[in-house]
PDB file of C-alpha atoms in Angstrom:
ATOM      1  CA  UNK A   1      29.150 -20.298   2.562  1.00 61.00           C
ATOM      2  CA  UNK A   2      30.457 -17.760   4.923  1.00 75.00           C
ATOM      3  CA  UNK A   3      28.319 -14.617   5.424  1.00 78.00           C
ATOM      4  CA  UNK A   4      31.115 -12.647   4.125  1.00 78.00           C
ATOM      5  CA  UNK A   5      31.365 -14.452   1.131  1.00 74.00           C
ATOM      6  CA  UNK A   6      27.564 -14.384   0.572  1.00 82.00           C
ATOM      7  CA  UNK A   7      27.533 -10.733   0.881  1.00 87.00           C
ATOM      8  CA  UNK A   8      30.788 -10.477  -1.669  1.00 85.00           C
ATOM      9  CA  UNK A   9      28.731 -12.709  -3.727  1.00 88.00           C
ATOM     10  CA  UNK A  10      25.259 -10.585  -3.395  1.00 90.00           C
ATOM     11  CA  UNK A  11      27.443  -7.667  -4.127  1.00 91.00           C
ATOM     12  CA  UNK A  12      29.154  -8.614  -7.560  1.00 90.00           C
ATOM     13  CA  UNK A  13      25.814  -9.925  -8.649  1.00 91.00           C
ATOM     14  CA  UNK A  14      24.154  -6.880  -8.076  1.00 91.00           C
ATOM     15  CA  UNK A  15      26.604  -4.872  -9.652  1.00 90.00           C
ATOM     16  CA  UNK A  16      26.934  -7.464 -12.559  1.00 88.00           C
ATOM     17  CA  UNK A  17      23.744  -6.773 -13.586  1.00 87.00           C
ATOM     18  CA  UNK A  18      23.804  -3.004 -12.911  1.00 87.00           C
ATOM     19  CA  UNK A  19      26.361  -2.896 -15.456  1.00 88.00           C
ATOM     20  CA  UNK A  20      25.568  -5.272 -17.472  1.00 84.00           C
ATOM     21  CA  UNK A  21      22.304  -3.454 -18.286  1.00 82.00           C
ATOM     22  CA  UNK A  22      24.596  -0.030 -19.367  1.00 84.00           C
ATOM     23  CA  UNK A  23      27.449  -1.991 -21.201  1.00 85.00           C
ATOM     24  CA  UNK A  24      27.170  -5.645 -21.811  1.00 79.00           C
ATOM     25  CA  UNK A  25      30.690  -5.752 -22.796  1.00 83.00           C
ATOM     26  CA  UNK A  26      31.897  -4.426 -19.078  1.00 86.00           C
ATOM     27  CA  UNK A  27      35.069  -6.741 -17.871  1.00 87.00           C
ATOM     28  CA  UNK A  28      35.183  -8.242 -14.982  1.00 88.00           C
ATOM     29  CA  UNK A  29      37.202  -5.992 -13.232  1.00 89.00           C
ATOM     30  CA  UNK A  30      34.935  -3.392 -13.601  1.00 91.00           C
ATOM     31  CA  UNK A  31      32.167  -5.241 -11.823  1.00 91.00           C
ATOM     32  CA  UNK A  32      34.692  -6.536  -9.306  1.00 91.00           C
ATOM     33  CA  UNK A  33      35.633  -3.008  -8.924  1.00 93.00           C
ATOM     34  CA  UNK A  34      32.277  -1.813  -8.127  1.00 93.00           C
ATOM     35  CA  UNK A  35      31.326  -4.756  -6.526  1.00 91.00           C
ATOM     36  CA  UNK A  36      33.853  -3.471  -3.827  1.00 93.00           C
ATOM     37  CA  UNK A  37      36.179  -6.518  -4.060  1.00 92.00           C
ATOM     38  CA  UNK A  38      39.181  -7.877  -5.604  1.00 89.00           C
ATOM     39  CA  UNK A  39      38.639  -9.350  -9.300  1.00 86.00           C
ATOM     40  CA  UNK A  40      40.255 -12.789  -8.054  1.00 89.00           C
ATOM     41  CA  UNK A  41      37.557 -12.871  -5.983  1.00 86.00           C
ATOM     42  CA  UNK A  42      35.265 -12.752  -8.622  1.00 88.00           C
ATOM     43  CA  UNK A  43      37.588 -15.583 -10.484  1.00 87.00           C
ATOM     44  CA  UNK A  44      37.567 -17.899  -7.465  1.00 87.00           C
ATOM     45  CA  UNK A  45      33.758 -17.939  -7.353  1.00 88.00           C
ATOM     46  CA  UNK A  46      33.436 -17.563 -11.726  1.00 87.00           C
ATOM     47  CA  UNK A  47      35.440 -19.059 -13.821  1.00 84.00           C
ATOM     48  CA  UNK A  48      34.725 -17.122 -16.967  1.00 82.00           C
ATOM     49  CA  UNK A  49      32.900 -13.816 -17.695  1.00 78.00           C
ATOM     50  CA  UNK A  50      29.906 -16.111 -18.934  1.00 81.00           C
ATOM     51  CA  UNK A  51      29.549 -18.060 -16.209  1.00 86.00           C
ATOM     52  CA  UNK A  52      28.873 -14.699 -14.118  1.00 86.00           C
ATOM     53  CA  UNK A  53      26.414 -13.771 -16.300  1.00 84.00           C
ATOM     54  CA  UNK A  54      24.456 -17.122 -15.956  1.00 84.00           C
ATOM     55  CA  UNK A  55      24.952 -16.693 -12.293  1.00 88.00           C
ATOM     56  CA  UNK A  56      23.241 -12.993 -12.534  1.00 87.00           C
ATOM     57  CA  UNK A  57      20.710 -14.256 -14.284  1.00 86.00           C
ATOM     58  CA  UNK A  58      19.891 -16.982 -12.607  1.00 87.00           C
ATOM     59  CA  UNK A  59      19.467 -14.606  -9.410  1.00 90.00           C
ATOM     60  CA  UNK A  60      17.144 -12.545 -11.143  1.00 90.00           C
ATOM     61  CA  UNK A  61      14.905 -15.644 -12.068  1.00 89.00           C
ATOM     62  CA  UNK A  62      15.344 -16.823  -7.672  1.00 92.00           C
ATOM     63  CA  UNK A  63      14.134 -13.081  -7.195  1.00 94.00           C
ATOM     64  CA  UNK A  64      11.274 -13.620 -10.078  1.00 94.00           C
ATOM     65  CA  UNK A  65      10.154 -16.988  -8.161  1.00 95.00           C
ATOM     66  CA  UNK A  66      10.063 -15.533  -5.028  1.00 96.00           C
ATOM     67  CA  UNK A  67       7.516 -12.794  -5.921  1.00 97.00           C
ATOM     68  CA  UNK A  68       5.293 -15.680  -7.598  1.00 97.00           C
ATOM     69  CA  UNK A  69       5.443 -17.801  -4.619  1.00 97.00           C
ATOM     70  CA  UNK A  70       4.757 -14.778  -2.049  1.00 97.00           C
ATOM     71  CA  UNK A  71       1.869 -13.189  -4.380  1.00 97.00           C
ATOM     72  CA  UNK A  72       0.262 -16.782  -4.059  1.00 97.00           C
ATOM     73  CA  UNK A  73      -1.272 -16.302  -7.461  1.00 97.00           C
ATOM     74  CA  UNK A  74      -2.925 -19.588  -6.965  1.00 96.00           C
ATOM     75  CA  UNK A  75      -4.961 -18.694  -3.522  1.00 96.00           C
ATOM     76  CA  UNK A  76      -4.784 -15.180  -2.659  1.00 97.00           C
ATOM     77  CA  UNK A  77      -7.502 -12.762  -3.980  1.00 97.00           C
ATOM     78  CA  UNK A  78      -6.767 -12.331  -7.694  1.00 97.00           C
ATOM     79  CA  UNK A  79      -7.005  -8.021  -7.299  1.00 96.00           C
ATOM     80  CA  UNK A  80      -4.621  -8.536  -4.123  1.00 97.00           C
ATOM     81  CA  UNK A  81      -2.085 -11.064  -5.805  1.00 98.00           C
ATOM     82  CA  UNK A  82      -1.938  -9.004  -9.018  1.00 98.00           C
ATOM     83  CA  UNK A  83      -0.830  -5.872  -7.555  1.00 98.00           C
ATOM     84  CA  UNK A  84       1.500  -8.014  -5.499  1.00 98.00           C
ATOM     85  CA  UNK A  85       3.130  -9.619  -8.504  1.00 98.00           C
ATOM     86  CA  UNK A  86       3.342  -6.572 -10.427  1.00 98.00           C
ATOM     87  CA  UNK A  87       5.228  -4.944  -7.149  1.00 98.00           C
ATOM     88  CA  UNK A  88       7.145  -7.462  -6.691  1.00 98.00           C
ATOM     89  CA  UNK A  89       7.952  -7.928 -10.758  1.00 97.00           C
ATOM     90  CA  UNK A  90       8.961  -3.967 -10.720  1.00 97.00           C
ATOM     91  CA  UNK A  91      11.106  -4.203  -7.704  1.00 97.00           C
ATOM     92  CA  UNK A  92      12.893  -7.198  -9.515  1.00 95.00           C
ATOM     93  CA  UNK A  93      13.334  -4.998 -12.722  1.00 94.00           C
ATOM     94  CA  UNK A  94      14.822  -2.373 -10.767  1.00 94.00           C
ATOM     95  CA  UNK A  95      17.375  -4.590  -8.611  1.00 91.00           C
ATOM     96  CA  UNK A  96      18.027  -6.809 -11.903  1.00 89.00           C
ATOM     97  CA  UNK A  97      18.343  -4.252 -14.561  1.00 86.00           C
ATOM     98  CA  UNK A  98      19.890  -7.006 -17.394  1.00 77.00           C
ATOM     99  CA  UNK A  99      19.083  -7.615 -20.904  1.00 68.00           C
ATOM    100  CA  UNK A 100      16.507 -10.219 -21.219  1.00 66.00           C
ATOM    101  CA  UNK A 101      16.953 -11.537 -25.085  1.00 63.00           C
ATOM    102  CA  UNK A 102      20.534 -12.622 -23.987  1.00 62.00           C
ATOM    103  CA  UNK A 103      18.821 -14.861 -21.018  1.00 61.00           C
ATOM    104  CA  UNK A 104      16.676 -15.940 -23.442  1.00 59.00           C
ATOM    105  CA  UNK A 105      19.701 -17.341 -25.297  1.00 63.00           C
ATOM    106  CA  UNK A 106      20.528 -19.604 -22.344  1.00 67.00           C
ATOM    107  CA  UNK A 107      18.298 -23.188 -22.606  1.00 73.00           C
ATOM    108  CA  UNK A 108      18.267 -23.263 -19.028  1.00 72.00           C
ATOM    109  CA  UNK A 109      17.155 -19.779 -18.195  1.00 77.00           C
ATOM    110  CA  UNK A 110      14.599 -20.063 -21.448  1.00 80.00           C
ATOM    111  CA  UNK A 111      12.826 -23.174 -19.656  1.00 83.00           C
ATOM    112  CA  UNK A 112      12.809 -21.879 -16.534  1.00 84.00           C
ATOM    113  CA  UNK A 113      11.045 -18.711 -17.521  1.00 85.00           C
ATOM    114  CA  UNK A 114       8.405 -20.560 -19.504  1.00 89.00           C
ATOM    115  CA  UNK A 115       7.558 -22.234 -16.391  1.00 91.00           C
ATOM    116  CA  UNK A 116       7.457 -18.920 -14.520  1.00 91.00           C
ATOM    117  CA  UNK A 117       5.172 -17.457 -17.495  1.00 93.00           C
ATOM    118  CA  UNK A 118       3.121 -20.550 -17.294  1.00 95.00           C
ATOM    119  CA  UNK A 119       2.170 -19.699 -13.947  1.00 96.00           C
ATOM    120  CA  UNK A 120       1.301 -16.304 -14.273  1.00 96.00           C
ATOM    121  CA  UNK A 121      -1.139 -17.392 -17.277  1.00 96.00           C
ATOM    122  CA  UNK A 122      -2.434 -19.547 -15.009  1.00 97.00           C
ATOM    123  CA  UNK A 123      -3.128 -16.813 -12.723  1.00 97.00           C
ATOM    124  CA  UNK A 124      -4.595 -14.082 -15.485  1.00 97.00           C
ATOM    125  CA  UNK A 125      -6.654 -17.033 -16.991  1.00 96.00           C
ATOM    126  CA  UNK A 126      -7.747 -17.406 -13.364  1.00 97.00           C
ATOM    127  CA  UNK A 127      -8.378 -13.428 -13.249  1.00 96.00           C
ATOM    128  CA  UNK A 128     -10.493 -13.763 -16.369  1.00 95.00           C
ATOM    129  CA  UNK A 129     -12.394 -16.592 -14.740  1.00 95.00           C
ATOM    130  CA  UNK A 130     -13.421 -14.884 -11.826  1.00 95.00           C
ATOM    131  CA  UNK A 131     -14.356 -11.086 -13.852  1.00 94.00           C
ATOM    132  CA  UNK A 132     -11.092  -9.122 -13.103  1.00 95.00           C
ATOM    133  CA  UNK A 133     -10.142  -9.265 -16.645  1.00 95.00           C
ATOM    134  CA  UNK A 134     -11.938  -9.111 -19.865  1.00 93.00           C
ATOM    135  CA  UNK A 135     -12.751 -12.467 -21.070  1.00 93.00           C
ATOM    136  CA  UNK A 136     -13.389 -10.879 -24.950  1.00 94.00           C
ATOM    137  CA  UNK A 137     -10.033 -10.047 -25.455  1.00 93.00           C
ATOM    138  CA  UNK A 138      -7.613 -12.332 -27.800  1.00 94.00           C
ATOM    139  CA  UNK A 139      -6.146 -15.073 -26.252  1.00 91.00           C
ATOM    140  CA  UNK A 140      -2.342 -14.335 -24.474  1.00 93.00           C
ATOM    141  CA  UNK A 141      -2.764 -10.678 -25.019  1.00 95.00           C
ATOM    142  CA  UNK A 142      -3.066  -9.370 -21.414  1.00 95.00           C
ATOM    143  CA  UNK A 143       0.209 -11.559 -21.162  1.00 95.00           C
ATOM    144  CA  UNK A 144       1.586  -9.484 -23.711  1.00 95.00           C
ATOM    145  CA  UNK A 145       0.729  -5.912 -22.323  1.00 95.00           C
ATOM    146  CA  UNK A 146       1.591  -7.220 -18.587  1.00 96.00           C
ATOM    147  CA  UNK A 147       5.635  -7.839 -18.679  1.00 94.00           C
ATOM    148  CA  UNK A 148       6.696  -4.287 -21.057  1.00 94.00           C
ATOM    149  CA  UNK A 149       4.202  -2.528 -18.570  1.00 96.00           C
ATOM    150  CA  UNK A 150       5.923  -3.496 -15.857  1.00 96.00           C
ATOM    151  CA  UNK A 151       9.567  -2.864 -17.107  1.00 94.00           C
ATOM    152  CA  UNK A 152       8.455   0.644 -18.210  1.00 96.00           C
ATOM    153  CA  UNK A 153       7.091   1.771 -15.020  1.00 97.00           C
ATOM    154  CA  UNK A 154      10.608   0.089 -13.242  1.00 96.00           C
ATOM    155  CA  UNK A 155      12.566   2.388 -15.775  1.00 94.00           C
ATOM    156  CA  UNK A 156      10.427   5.386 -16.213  1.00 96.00           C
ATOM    157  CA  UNK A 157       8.701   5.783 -12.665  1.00 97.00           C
ATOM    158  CA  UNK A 158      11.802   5.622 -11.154  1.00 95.00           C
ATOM    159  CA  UNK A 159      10.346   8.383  -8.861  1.00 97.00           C
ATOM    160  CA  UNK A 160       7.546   6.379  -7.392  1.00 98.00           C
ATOM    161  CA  UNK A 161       8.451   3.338  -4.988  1.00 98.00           C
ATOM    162  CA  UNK A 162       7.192  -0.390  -6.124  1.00 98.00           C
ATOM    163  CA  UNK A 163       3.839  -0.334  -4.689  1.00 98.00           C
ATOM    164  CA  UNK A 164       2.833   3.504  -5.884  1.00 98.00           C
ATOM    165  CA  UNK A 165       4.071   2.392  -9.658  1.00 98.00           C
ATOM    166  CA  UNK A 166       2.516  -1.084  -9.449  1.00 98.00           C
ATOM    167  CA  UNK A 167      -0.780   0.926  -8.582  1.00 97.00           C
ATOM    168  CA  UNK A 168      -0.389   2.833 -12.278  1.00 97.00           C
ATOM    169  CA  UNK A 169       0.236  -0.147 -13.795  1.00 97.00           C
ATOM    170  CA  UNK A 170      -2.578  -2.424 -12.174  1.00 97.00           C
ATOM    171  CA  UNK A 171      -4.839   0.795 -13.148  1.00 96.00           C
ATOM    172  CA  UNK A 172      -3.895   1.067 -16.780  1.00 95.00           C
ATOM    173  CA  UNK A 173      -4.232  -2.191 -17.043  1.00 94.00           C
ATOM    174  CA  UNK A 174      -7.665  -2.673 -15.391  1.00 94.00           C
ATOM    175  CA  UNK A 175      -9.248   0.545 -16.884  1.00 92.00           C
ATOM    176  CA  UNK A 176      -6.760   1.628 -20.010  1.00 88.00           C
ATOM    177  CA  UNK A 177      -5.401   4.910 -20.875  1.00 76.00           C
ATOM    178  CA  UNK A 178      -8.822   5.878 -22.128  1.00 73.00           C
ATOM    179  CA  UNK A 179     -10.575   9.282 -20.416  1.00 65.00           C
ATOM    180  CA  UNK A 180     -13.558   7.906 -18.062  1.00 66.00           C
TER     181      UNK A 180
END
């Protein structure tokens, strides 16, 4: 692909799922328009509205994959690779702002993300193993609390960067919200 086509492409995903996120109904024109490009543009690349949303969702999970494989939950230092993954996890909530339980509609996107959330229980089982984590808590529950901490603090720390609101999150989640 042409770098100017892989920048018009970056740039209607993006905004796809910017405005997606306010108004799942938006037309294609509207994220063409903000895109910064023609909507036939849009139509060469997608030929339906739903085929652009698989195609923004599909980019979020490449973004989701990437963080995995650079926070090397498998080797690195479970403290360093959690607070890498968490970073990484926020800064993909930000950039790809959609609504997940329509993904989770997709049978593609739904298999793909239990792989990805196979890995990272892989990785908190491992972080239990080796004393990061509680091992007394219920089973799957630290995989509960992890994901809706990390979209809040995308959403609501909007002031902090990744790394400062991945170090609230990593905290709260290592010592709670009780008082010391």
């Amino acid at each position: 692909m042409r770098a100017d086509a892989t920048r018009n492409l970056e740039r209607v995903l993006s905004a796809g799922a910017r405005l997606i996120a306010d108004d799942p109904s938006v037309s294609i024109a509207a994220i063409a328009a903000a895109a910064g490009v023609d909507r036939r543009t849009v139509y060469r690349r997608f030929a339906s509205r739903e085929e652009l949303l698989a195609a923004v969702y599909q980019a979020r999970y490449d973004a989701v994959e990437e963080v995995i494989e650079s926070a090397r939950l498998r080797e690195a230092p479970v403290a360093v690779a959690l607070h890498r993954y968490v970073e990484g996890i926020i800064a993909v909530n930000r950039e790809w702002p959609v609504e997940k339980s329509r993904m989770l509609a997709e049978e593609a996107i739904r298999d793909r993300r239990r792989q990805l959330i196979d890995e990272v229980d892989l990785f908190l089982r491992r972080a239990t193993d080796e004393g990061l984590l509680r091992s007394d808590l219920p089973p799957g529950w630290v995989s509960a609390l992890l994901p809706p901490l990390m979209l809040h603090a995308a959403e609501r720390l909007a002031d902090l960067t990744a790394a400062q609101a991945a170090d609230v999150v990593v905290d709260t989640l290592l010592r709670g919200v009780g008082a010391p």
